[in-house]
mmCIF file with all atom_site columns, C-alpha atoms in Angstrom:
data_model
loop_
_atom_site.group_PDB
_atom_site.id
_atom_site.type_symbol
_atom_site.label_atom_id
_atom_site.label_alt_id
_atom_site.label_comp_id
_atom_site.label_asym_id
_atom_site.label_entity_id
_atom_site.label_seq_id
_atom_site.pdbx_PDB_ins_code
_atom_site.Cartn_x
_atom_site.Cartn_y
_atom_site.Cartn_z
_atom_site.occupancy
_atom_site.B_iso_or_equiv
_atom_site.pdbx_formal_charge
_atom_site.auth_seq_id
_atom_site.auth_comp_id
_atom_site.auth_asym_id
_atom_site.auth_atom_id
_atom_site.pdbx_PDB_model_num
ATOM 1   C CA . UNK A 1 1   ? -5.401  -16.449 -2.579  1.00 89.00 ? 1   UNK A CA 1
ATOM 2   C CA . UNK A 1 2   ? -8.687  -14.653 -3.120  1.00 90.00 ? 2   UNK A CA 1
ATOM 3   C CA . UNK A 1 3   ? -10.195 -16.687 -0.283  1.00 91.00 ? 3   UNK A CA 1
ATOM 4   C CA . UNK A 1 4   ? -7.542  -14.696 2.150   1.00 94.00 ? 4   UNK A CA 1
ATOM 5   C CA . UNK A 1 5   ? -9.067  -11.249 1.001   1.00 93.00 ? 5   UNK A CA 1
ATOM 6   C CA . UNK A 1 6   ? -11.434 -9.359  3.115   1.00 94.00 ? 6   UNK A CA 1
ATOM 7   C CA . UNK A 1 7   ? -15.319 -9.418  2.109   1.00 92.00 ? 7   UNK A CA 1
ATOM 8   C CA . UNK A 1 8   ? -18.326 -6.878  2.885   1.00 92.00 ? 8   UNK A CA 1
ATOM 9   C CA . UNK A 1 9   ? -19.181 -9.374  5.739   1.00 93.00 ? 9   UNK A CA 1
ATOM 10  C CA . UNK A 1 10  ? -15.598 -8.831  7.277   1.00 93.00 ? 10  UNK A CA 1
ATOM 11  C CA . UNK A 1 11  ? -16.623 -4.626  7.476   1.00 91.00 ? 11  UNK A CA 1
ATOM 12  C CA . UNK A 1 12  ? -18.935 -2.172  8.684   1.00 87.00 ? 12  UNK A CA 1
ATOM 13  C CA . UNK A 1 13  ? -22.298 -2.168  7.353   1.00 85.00 ? 13  UNK A CA 1
ATOM 14  C CA . UNK A 1 14  ? -22.408 -0.078  4.118   1.00 84.00 ? 14  UNK A CA 1
ATOM 15  C CA . UNK A 1 15  ? -19.136 -1.133  3.256   1.00 87.00 ? 15  UNK A CA 1
ATOM 16  C CA . UNK A 1 16  ? -18.434 -2.408  -0.465  1.00 87.00 ? 16  UNK A CA 1
ATOM 17  C CA . UNK A 1 17  ? -15.720 -4.342  -1.857  1.00 89.00 ? 17  UNK A CA 1
ATOM 18  C CA . UNK A 1 18  ? -14.799 -4.430  -5.744  1.00 84.00 ? 18  UNK A CA 1
ATOM 19  C CA . UNK A 1 19  ? -13.154 -7.687  -6.829  1.00 71.00 ? 19  UNK A CA 1
ATOM 20  C CA . UNK A 1 20  ? -11.794 -5.874  -10.302 1.00 64.00 ? 20  UNK A CA 1
ATOM 21  C CA . UNK A 1 21  ? -8.048  -5.915  -10.728 1.00 64.00 ? 21  UNK A CA 1
ATOM 22  C CA . UNK A 1 22  ? -7.380  -2.621  -9.080  1.00 59.00 ? 22  UNK A CA 1
ATOM 23  C CA . UNK A 1 23  ? -3.413  -2.867  -9.747  1.00 61.00 ? 23  UNK A CA 1
ATOM 24  C CA . UNK A 1 24  ? -2.244  0.610   -11.488 1.00 60.00 ? 24  UNK A CA 1
ATOM 25  C CA . UNK A 1 25  ? -1.296  -0.175  -15.075 1.00 61.00 ? 25  UNK A CA 1
ATOM 26  C CA . UNK A 1 26  ? 2.020   0.912   -16.495 1.00 68.00 ? 26  UNK A CA 1
ATOM 27  C CA . UNK A 1 27  ? 5.847   1.261   -15.055 1.00 80.00 ? 27  UNK A CA 1
ATOM 28  C CA . UNK A 1 28  ? 6.768   3.535   -12.554 1.00 87.00 ? 28  UNK A CA 1
ATOM 29  C CA . UNK A 1 29  ? 10.504  4.710   -12.391 1.00 91.00 ? 29  UNK A CA 1
ATOM 30  C CA . UNK A 1 30  ? 11.882  6.697   -9.554  1.00 95.00 ? 30  UNK A CA 1
ATOM 31  C CA . UNK A 1 31  ? 14.862  9.534   -10.465 1.00 95.00 ? 31  UNK A CA 1
ATOM 32  C CA . UNK A 1 32  ? 16.836  7.737   -7.616  1.00 97.00 ? 32  UNK A CA 1
ATOM 33  C CA . UNK A 1 33  ? 17.176  3.940   -7.421  1.00 95.00 ? 33  UNK A CA 1
ATOM 34  C CA . UNK A 1 34  ? 17.186  4.064   -3.753  1.00 97.00 ? 34  UNK A CA 1
ATOM 35  C CA . UNK A 1 35  ? 13.552  5.492   -3.846  1.00 96.00 ? 35  UNK A CA 1
ATOM 36  C CA . UNK A 1 36  ? 12.385  2.778   -6.404  1.00 94.00 ? 36  UNK A CA 1
ATOM 37  C CA . UNK A 1 37  ? 10.616  0.640   -3.489  1.00 95.00 ? 37  UNK A CA 1
ATOM 38  C CA . UNK A 1 38  ? 8.757   3.331   -2.375  1.00 95.00 ? 38  UNK A CA 1
ATOM 39  C CA . UNK A 1 39  ? 7.740   4.221   -6.038  1.00 92.00 ? 39  UNK A CA 1
ATOM 40  C CA . UNK A 1 40  ? 6.797   0.146   -6.255  1.00 90.00 ? 40  UNK A CA 1
ATOM 41  C CA . UNK A 1 41  ? 4.831   -0.010  -3.319  1.00 91.00 ? 41  UNK A CA 1
ATOM 42  C CA . UNK A 1 42  ? 2.236   2.198   -5.178  1.00 87.00 ? 42  UNK A CA 1
ATOM 43  C CA . UNK A 1 43  ? 1.755   -0.211  -7.729  1.00 83.00 ? 43  UNK A CA 1
ATOM 44  C CA . UNK A 1 44  ? 1.812   -3.326  -5.211  1.00 82.00 ? 44  UNK A CA 1
ATOM 45  C CA . UNK A 1 45  ? 5.252   -4.528  -6.550  1.00 78.00 ? 45  UNK A CA 1
ATOM 46  C CA . UNK A 1 46  ? 8.467   -4.839  -4.994  1.00 75.00 ? 46  UNK A CA 1
ATOM 47  C CA . UNK A 1 47  ? 12.336  -4.524  -6.399  1.00 69.00 ? 47  UNK A CA 1
ATOM 48  C CA . UNK A 1 48  ? 13.731  -5.449  -3.155  1.00 74.00 ? 48  UNK A CA 1
ATOM 49  C CA . UNK A 1 49  ? 12.074  -8.734  -3.403  1.00 80.00 ? 49  UNK A CA 1
ATOM 50  C CA . UNK A 1 50  ? 11.886  -11.654 -6.208  1.00 78.00 ? 50  UNK A CA 1
ATOM 51  C CA . UNK A 1 51  ? 9.063   -11.891 -8.743  1.00 84.00 ? 51  UNK A CA 1
ATOM 52  C CA . UNK A 1 52  ? 5.562   -12.678 -6.733  1.00 88.00 ? 52  UNK A CA 1
ATOM 53  C CA . UNK A 1 53  ? 4.431   -16.332 -6.896  1.00 88.00 ? 53  UNK A CA 1
ATOM 54  C CA . UNK A 1 54  ? 0.541   -15.039 -6.751  1.00 89.00 ? 54  UNK A CA 1
ATOM 55  C CA . UNK A 1 55  ? -1.103  -11.416 -6.549  1.00 87.00 ? 55  UNK A CA 1
ATOM 56  C CA . UNK A 1 56  ? -4.724  -10.552 -6.010  1.00 90.00 ? 56  UNK A CA 1
ATOM 57  C CA . UNK A 1 57  ? -6.292  -7.368  -5.370  1.00 88.00 ? 57  UNK A CA 1
ATOM 58  C CA . UNK A 1 58  ? -9.552  -5.139  -5.007  1.00 89.00 ? 58  UNK A CA 1
ATOM 59  C CA . UNK A 1 59  ? -10.535 -1.924  -3.609  1.00 88.00 ? 59  UNK A CA 1
ATOM 60  C CA . UNK A 1 60  ? -12.515 -1.560  -0.377  1.00 90.00 ? 60  UNK A CA 1
ATOM 61  C CA . UNK A 1 61  ? -14.669 1.383   0.449   1.00 87.00 ? 61  UNK A CA 1
ATOM 62  C CA . UNK A 1 62  ? -15.195 1.133   4.172   1.00 82.00 ? 62  UNK A CA 1
ATOM 63  C CA . UNK A 1 63  ? -17.702 2.981   6.108   1.00 75.00 ? 63  UNK A CA 1
ATOM 64  C CA . UNK A 1 64  ? -18.230 3.484   9.942   1.00 63.00 ? 64  UNK A CA 1
ATOM 65  C CA . UNK A 1 65  ? -14.505 4.799   10.439  1.00 58.00 ? 65  UNK A CA 1
ATOM 66  C CA . UNK A 1 66  ? -16.005 8.085   11.714  1.00 60.00 ? 66  UNK A CA 1
ATOM 67  C CA . UNK A 1 67  ? -14.666 10.105  8.987   1.00 59.00 ? 67  UNK A CA 1
ATOM 68  C CA . UNK A 1 68  ? -17.097 8.959   6.336   1.00 64.00 ? 68  UNK A CA 1
ATOM 69  C CA . UNK A 1 69  ? -16.258 6.377   3.608   1.00 73.00 ? 69  UNK A CA 1
ATOM 70  C CA . UNK A 1 70  ? -12.820 5.909   2.869   1.00 81.00 ? 70  UNK A CA 1
ATOM 71  C CA . UNK A 1 71  ? -11.442 4.044   -0.093  1.00 85.00 ? 71  UNK A CA 1
ATOM 72  C CA . UNK A 1 72  ? -8.410  1.703   0.273   1.00 90.00 ? 72  UNK A CA 1
ATOM 73  C CA . UNK A 1 73  ? -6.724  -0.240  -2.644  1.00 90.00 ? 73  UNK A CA 1
ATOM 74  C CA . UNK A 1 74  ? -5.883  -3.502  -1.102  1.00 91.00 ? 74  UNK A CA 1
ATOM 75  C CA . UNK A 1 75  ? -3.449  -6.177  -2.625  1.00 91.00 ? 75  UNK A CA 1
ATOM 76  C CA . UNK A 1 76  ? -2.094  -9.802  -1.299  1.00 93.00 ? 76  UNK A CA 1
ATOM 77  C CA . UNK A 1 77  ? 1.070   -10.881 -2.884  1.00 93.00 ? 77  UNK A CA 1
ATOM 78  C CA . UNK A 1 78  ? 2.842   -14.189 -2.077  1.00 94.00 ? 78  UNK A CA 1
ATOM 79  C CA . UNK A 1 79  ? 6.440   -14.207 -2.269  1.00 93.00 ? 79  UNK A CA 1
ATOM 80  C CA . UNK A 1 80  ? 8.969   -17.084 -2.191  1.00 90.00 ? 80  UNK A CA 1
ATOM 81  C CA . UNK A 1 81  ? 10.866  -17.368 1.242   1.00 85.00 ? 81  UNK A CA 1
ATOM 82  C CA . UNK A 1 82  ? 12.653  -14.793 1.967   1.00 91.00 ? 82  UNK A CA 1
ATOM 83  C CA . UNK A 1 83  ? 11.386  -12.392 -0.411  1.00 93.00 ? 83  UNK A CA 1
ATOM 84  C CA . UNK A 1 84  ? 8.455   -11.138 1.494   1.00 94.00 ? 84  UNK A CA 1
ATOM 85  C CA . UNK A 1 85  ? 10.855  -9.995  4.406   1.00 95.00 ? 85  UNK A CA 1
ATOM 86  C CA . UNK A 1 86  ? 12.728  -8.259  1.545   1.00 94.00 ? 86  UNK A CA 1
ATOM 87  C CA . UNK A 1 87  ? 9.697   -6.471  0.426   1.00 93.00 ? 87  UNK A CA 1
ATOM 88  C CA . UNK A 1 88  ? 9.013   -4.644  3.751   1.00 95.00 ? 88  UNK A CA 1
ATOM 89  C CA . UNK A 1 89  ? 12.737  -4.156  4.195   1.00 96.00 ? 89  UNK A CA 1
ATOM 90  C CA . UNK A 1 90  ? 13.191  -2.511  1.028   1.00 95.00 ? 90  UNK A CA 1
ATOM 91  C CA . UNK A 1 91  ? 10.447  0.177   1.817   1.00 96.00 ? 91  UNK A CA 1
ATOM 92  C CA . UNK A 1 92  ? 11.882  0.936   5.256   1.00 97.00 ? 92  UNK A CA 1
ATOM 93  C CA . UNK A 1 93  ? 15.247  1.056   3.511   1.00 97.00 ? 93  UNK A CA 1
ATOM 94  C CA . UNK A 1 94  ? 14.102  3.885   1.141   1.00 97.00 ? 94  UNK A CA 1
ATOM 95  C CA . UNK A 1 95  ? 12.056  5.722   3.914   1.00 97.00 ? 95  UNK A CA 1
ATOM 96  C CA . UNK A 1 96  ? 15.175  6.455   5.323   1.00 97.00 ? 96  UNK A CA 1
ATOM 97  C CA . UNK A 1 97  ? 17.496  7.101   2.197   1.00 98.00 ? 97  UNK A CA 1
ATOM 98  C CA . UNK A 1 98  ? 14.507  9.377   0.616   1.00 97.00 ? 98  UNK A CA 1
ATOM 99  C CA . UNK A 1 99  ? 13.407  11.413  3.486   1.00 97.00 ? 99  UNK A CA 1
ATOM 100 C CA . UNK A 1 100 ? 14.236  14.691  1.172   1.00 97.00 ? 100 UNK A CA 1
ATOM 101 C CA . UNK A 1 101 ? 11.627  13.132  -1.211  1.00 96.00 ? 101 UNK A CA 1
ATOM 102 C CA . UNK A 1 102 ? 11.704  11.869  -4.627  1.00 96.00 ? 102 UNK A CA 1
ATOM 103 C CA . UNK A 1 103 ? 10.511  12.420  -8.293  1.00 95.00 ? 103 UNK A CA 1
ATOM 104 C CA . UNK A 1 104 ? 9.159   9.406   -10.220 1.00 93.00 ? 104 UNK A CA 1
ATOM 105 C CA . UNK A 1 105 ? 7.679   8.986   -13.632 1.00 91.00 ? 105 UNK A CA 1
ATOM 106 C CA . UNK A 1 106 ? 4.389   6.702   -14.271 1.00 81.00 ? 106 UNK A CA 1
ATOM 107 C CA . UNK A 1 107 ? 3.873   6.452   -17.843 1.00 76.00 ? 107 UNK A CA 1
ATOM 108 C CA . UNK A 1 108 ? 5.879   9.404   -18.547 1.00 81.00 ? 108 UNK A CA 1
ATOM 109 C CA . UNK A 1 109 ? 4.085   11.525  -16.125 1.00 85.00 ? 109 UNK A CA 1
ATOM 110 C CA . UNK A 1 110 ? 6.824   13.125  -13.564 1.00 90.00 ? 110 UNK A CA 1
ATOM 111 C CA . UNK A 1 111 ? 5.421   13.653  -10.044 1.00 90.00 ? 111 UNK A CA 1
ATOM 112 C CA . UNK A 1 112 ? 7.520   14.692  -6.899  1.00 93.00 ? 112 UNK A CA 1
ATOM 113 C CA . UNK A 1 113 ? 6.856   13.106  -3.772  1.00 94.00 ? 113 UNK A CA 1
ATOM 114 C CA . UNK A 1 114 ? 7.307   14.069  -0.255  1.00 94.00 ? 114 UNK A CA 1
ATOM 115 C CA . UNK A 1 115 ? 8.194   11.272  2.102   1.00 96.00 ? 115 UNK A CA 1
ATOM 116 C CA . UNK A 1 116 ? 7.402   10.583  5.976   1.00 95.00 ? 116 UNK A CA 1
ATOM 117 C CA . UNK A 1 117 ? 7.303   7.471   7.925   1.00 95.00 ? 117 UNK A CA 1
ATOM 118 C CA . UNK A 1 118 ? 3.827   6.357   8.953   1.00 94.00 ? 118 UNK A CA 1
ATOM 119 C CA . UNK A 1 119 ? 4.398   4.830   12.326  1.00 93.00 ? 119 UNK A CA 1
ATOM 120 C CA . UNK A 1 120 ? 0.867   3.578   12.802  1.00 92.00 ? 120 UNK A CA 1
ATOM 121 C CA . UNK A 1 121 ? 1.154   0.642   10.587  1.00 94.00 ? 121 UNK A CA 1
ATOM 122 C CA . UNK A 1 122 ? 1.153   -2.585  12.591  1.00 92.00 ? 122 UNK A CA 1
ATOM 123 C CA . UNK A 1 123 ? -0.105  -6.126  12.661  1.00 92.00 ? 123 UNK A CA 1
ATOM 124 C CA . UNK A 1 124 ? 1.128   -9.018  11.413  1.00 95.00 ? 124 UNK A CA 1
ATOM 125 C CA . UNK A 1 125 ? 4.991   -10.524 11.646  1.00 96.00 ? 125 UNK A CA 1
ATOM 126 C CA . UNK A 1 126 ? 6.409   -7.448  10.253  1.00 96.00 ? 126 UNK A CA 1
ATOM 127 C CA . UNK A 1 127 ? 4.797   -4.189  9.123   1.00 97.00 ? 127 UNK A CA 1
ATOM 128 C CA . UNK A 1 128 ? 5.912   -0.764  7.978   1.00 97.00 ? 128 UNK A CA 1
ATOM 129 C CA . UNK A 1 129 ? 4.107   2.383   6.539   1.00 96.00 ? 129 UNK A CA 1
ATOM 130 C CA . UNK A 1 130 ? 4.747   5.574   4.586   1.00 96.00 ? 130 UNK A CA 1
ATOM 131 C CA . UNK A 1 131 ? 3.110   8.998   3.808   1.00 94.00 ? 131 UNK A CA 1
ATOM 132 C CA . UNK A 1 132 ? 3.805   9.654   -0.022  1.00 94.00 ? 132 UNK A CA 1
ATOM 133 C CA . UNK A 1 133 ? 2.336   13.346  -0.808  1.00 92.00 ? 133 UNK A CA 1
ATOM 134 C CA . UNK A 1 134 ? 2.379   14.760  -4.276  1.00 89.00 ? 134 UNK A CA 1
ATOM 135 C CA . UNK A 1 135 ? 0.865   18.343  -5.520  1.00 76.00 ? 135 UNK A CA 1
ATOM 136 C CA . UNK A 1 136 ? -1.041  17.924  -9.131  1.00 73.00 ? 136 UNK A CA 1
ATOM 137 C CA . UNK A 1 137 ? -2.734  21.006  -10.416 1.00 72.00 ? 137 UNK A CA 1
ATOM 138 C CA . UNK A 1 138 ? -2.024  22.937  -7.206  1.00 74.00 ? 138 UNK A CA 1
ATOM 139 C CA . UNK A 1 139 ? -3.673  20.171  -5.234  1.00 78.00 ? 139 UNK A CA 1
ATOM 140 C CA . UNK A 1 140 ? -1.987  18.168  -2.510  1.00 83.00 ? 140 UNK A CA 1
ATOM 141 C CA . UNK A 1 141 ? -2.678  14.510  -2.434  1.00 87.00 ? 141 UNK A CA 1
ATOM 142 C CA . UNK A 1 142 ? -1.424  12.074  -0.055  1.00 89.00 ? 142 UNK A CA 1
ATOM 143 C CA . UNK A 1 143 ? -1.068  8.383   -0.324  1.00 90.00 ? 143 UNK A CA 1
ATOM 144 C CA . UNK A 1 144 ? -0.731  6.326   2.937   1.00 93.00 ? 144 UNK A CA 1
ATOM 145 C CA . UNK A 1 145 ? 0.885   3.167   1.978   1.00 95.00 ? 145 UNK A CA 1
ATOM 146 C CA . UNK A 1 146 ? 1.214   0.197   4.396   1.00 96.00 ? 146 UNK A CA 1
ATOM 147 C CA . UNK A 1 147 ? 2.757   -3.079  3.924   1.00 96.00 ? 147 UNK A CA 1
ATOM 148 C CA . UNK A 1 148 ? 1.609   -6.107  6.547   1.00 97.00 ? 148 UNK A CA 1
ATOM 149 C CA . UNK A 1 149 ? 3.548   -9.298  6.229   1.00 96.00 ? 149 UNK A CA 1
ATOM 150 C CA . UNK A 1 150 ? 2.475   -12.829 7.691   1.00 95.00 ? 150 UNK A CA 1
ATOM 151 C CA . UNK A 1 151 ? 4.560   -15.735 6.558   1.00 95.00 ? 151 UNK A CA 1
ATOM 152 C CA . UNK A 1 152 ? 5.345   -15.304 2.914   1.00 95.00 ? 152 UNK A CA 1
ATOM 153 C CA . UNK A 1 153 ? 2.260   -13.068 2.057   1.00 95.00 ? 153 UNK A CA 1
ATOM 154 C CA . UNK A 1 154 ? 2.709   -9.242  2.035   1.00 95.00 ? 154 UNK A CA 1
ATOM 155 C CA . UNK A 1 155 ? -0.744  -7.248  2.374   1.00 95.00 ? 155 UNK A CA 1
ATOM 156 C CA . UNK A 1 156 ? -0.098  -3.701  0.657   1.00 94.00 ? 156 UNK A CA 1
ATOM 157 C CA . UNK A 1 157 ? -2.725  -1.024  1.423   1.00 94.00 ? 157 UNK A CA 1
ATOM 158 C CA . UNK A 1 158 ? -2.814  2.257   -0.453  1.00 92.00 ? 158 UNK A CA 1
ATOM 159 C CA . UNK A 1 159 ? -5.237  4.864   0.992   1.00 91.00 ? 159 UNK A CA 1
ATOM 160 C CA . UNK A 1 160 ? -5.703  8.391   -0.382  1.00 84.00 ? 160 UNK A CA 1
ATOM 161 C CA . UNK A 1 161 ? -5.717  11.281  2.269   1.00 76.00 ? 161 UNK A CA 1
ATOM 162 C CA . UNK A 1 162 ? -8.080  14.032  2.342   1.00 67.00 ? 162 UNK A CA 1
ATOM 163 C CA . UNK A 1 163 ? -6.833  17.173  1.612   1.00 67.00 ? 163 UNK A CA 1
ATOM 164 C CA . UNK A 1 164 ? -3.216  15.865  1.455   1.00 66.00 ? 164 UNK A CA 1
ATOM 165 C CA . UNK A 1 165 ? -3.427  14.880  5.186   1.00 71.00 ? 165 UNK A CA 1
ATOM 166 C CA . UNK A 1 166 ? -2.699  11.584  6.467   1.00 74.00 ? 166 UNK A CA 1
ATOM 167 C CA . UNK A 1 167 ? -5.802  9.016   6.391   1.00 82.00 ? 167 UNK A CA 1
ATOM 168 C CA . UNK A 1 168 ? -7.086  8.957   9.897   1.00 83.00 ? 168 UNK A CA 1
ATOM 169 C CA . UNK A 1 169 ? -5.949  5.697   11.812  1.00 84.00 ? 169 UNK A CA 1
ATOM 170 C CA . UNK A 1 170 ? -9.633  4.490   12.595  1.00 82.00 ? 170 UNK A CA 1
ATOM 171 C CA . UNK A 1 171 ? -10.426 4.734   8.853   1.00 84.00 ? 171 UNK A CA 1
ATOM 172 C CA . UNK A 1 172 ? -7.395  2.977   7.817   1.00 88.00 ? 172 UNK A CA 1
ATOM 173 C CA . UNK A 1 173 ? -7.676  0.202   10.139  1.00 91.00 ? 173 UNK A CA 1
ATOM 174 C CA . UNK A 1 174 ? -11.419 -0.542  9.485   1.00 90.00 ? 174 UNK A CA 1
ATOM 175 C CA . UNK A 1 175 ? -9.787  -2.212  6.514   1.00 92.00 ? 175 UNK A CA 1
ATOM 176 C CA . UNK A 1 176 ? -6.332  -3.159  7.689   1.00 94.00 ? 176 UNK A CA 1
ATOM 177 C CA . UNK A 1 177 ? -7.041  -5.064  10.635  1.00 94.00 ? 177 UNK A CA 1
ATOM 178 C CA . UNK A 1 178 ? -9.966  -7.217  9.366   1.00 95.00 ? 178 UNK A CA 1
ATOM 179 C CA . UNK A 1 179 ? -7.559  -7.977  6.381   1.00 95.00 ? 179 UNK A CA 1
ATOM 180 C CA . UNK A 1 180 ? -4.570  -8.926  8.629   1.00 95.00 ? 180 UNK A CA 1
ATOM 181 C CA . UNK A 1 181 ? -6.731  -11.232 10.650  1.00 95.00 ? 181 UNK A CA 1
ATOM 182 C CA . UNK A 1 182 ? -7.890  -13.014 7.405   1.00 94.00 ? 182 UNK A CA 1
ATOM 183 C CA . UNK A 1 183 ? -4.288  -13.872 6.397   1.00 92.00 ? 183 UNK A CA 1
ATOM 184 C CA . UNK A 1 184 ? -3.816  -16.020 9.650   1.00 82.00 ? 184 UNK A CA 1
#
């Protein structure tokens, strides 16, 4: 599946791609089981789907989006049929069920997240997006999380917003658009 990942030649000049394993380490647990798919999406996993058949991931630092450079953690996860659909359906259901927010613990550290649907996510055969915002040491951090499915592969994108705000559309699509095209 590594041949399906975007490379620097797919991005604006000056962009960088790190081929290191960028999956966050550890286990995340939401205080409400209905919110677990949202917590898992930050770690490129799904409790709504079965175990992945294969996973590859990387960090993309893209330039040329009009707002400076943006870092987007990306992963391609291959599922067995019909688990790719279930992975996205699970996040969509959790966005509705957890609109009031949720608390999750990653390696014992508890964090409260607000939840807002991100309707800008698109592409592929099925897609969904959510903005998960937390406050750590008085600083708001937002994570724009997009999932895009093409066939049995789900692309996970996690971009951190500036000053707690959503990532500008032009900035995130610099990464998502070529990645989704490369999945076909």
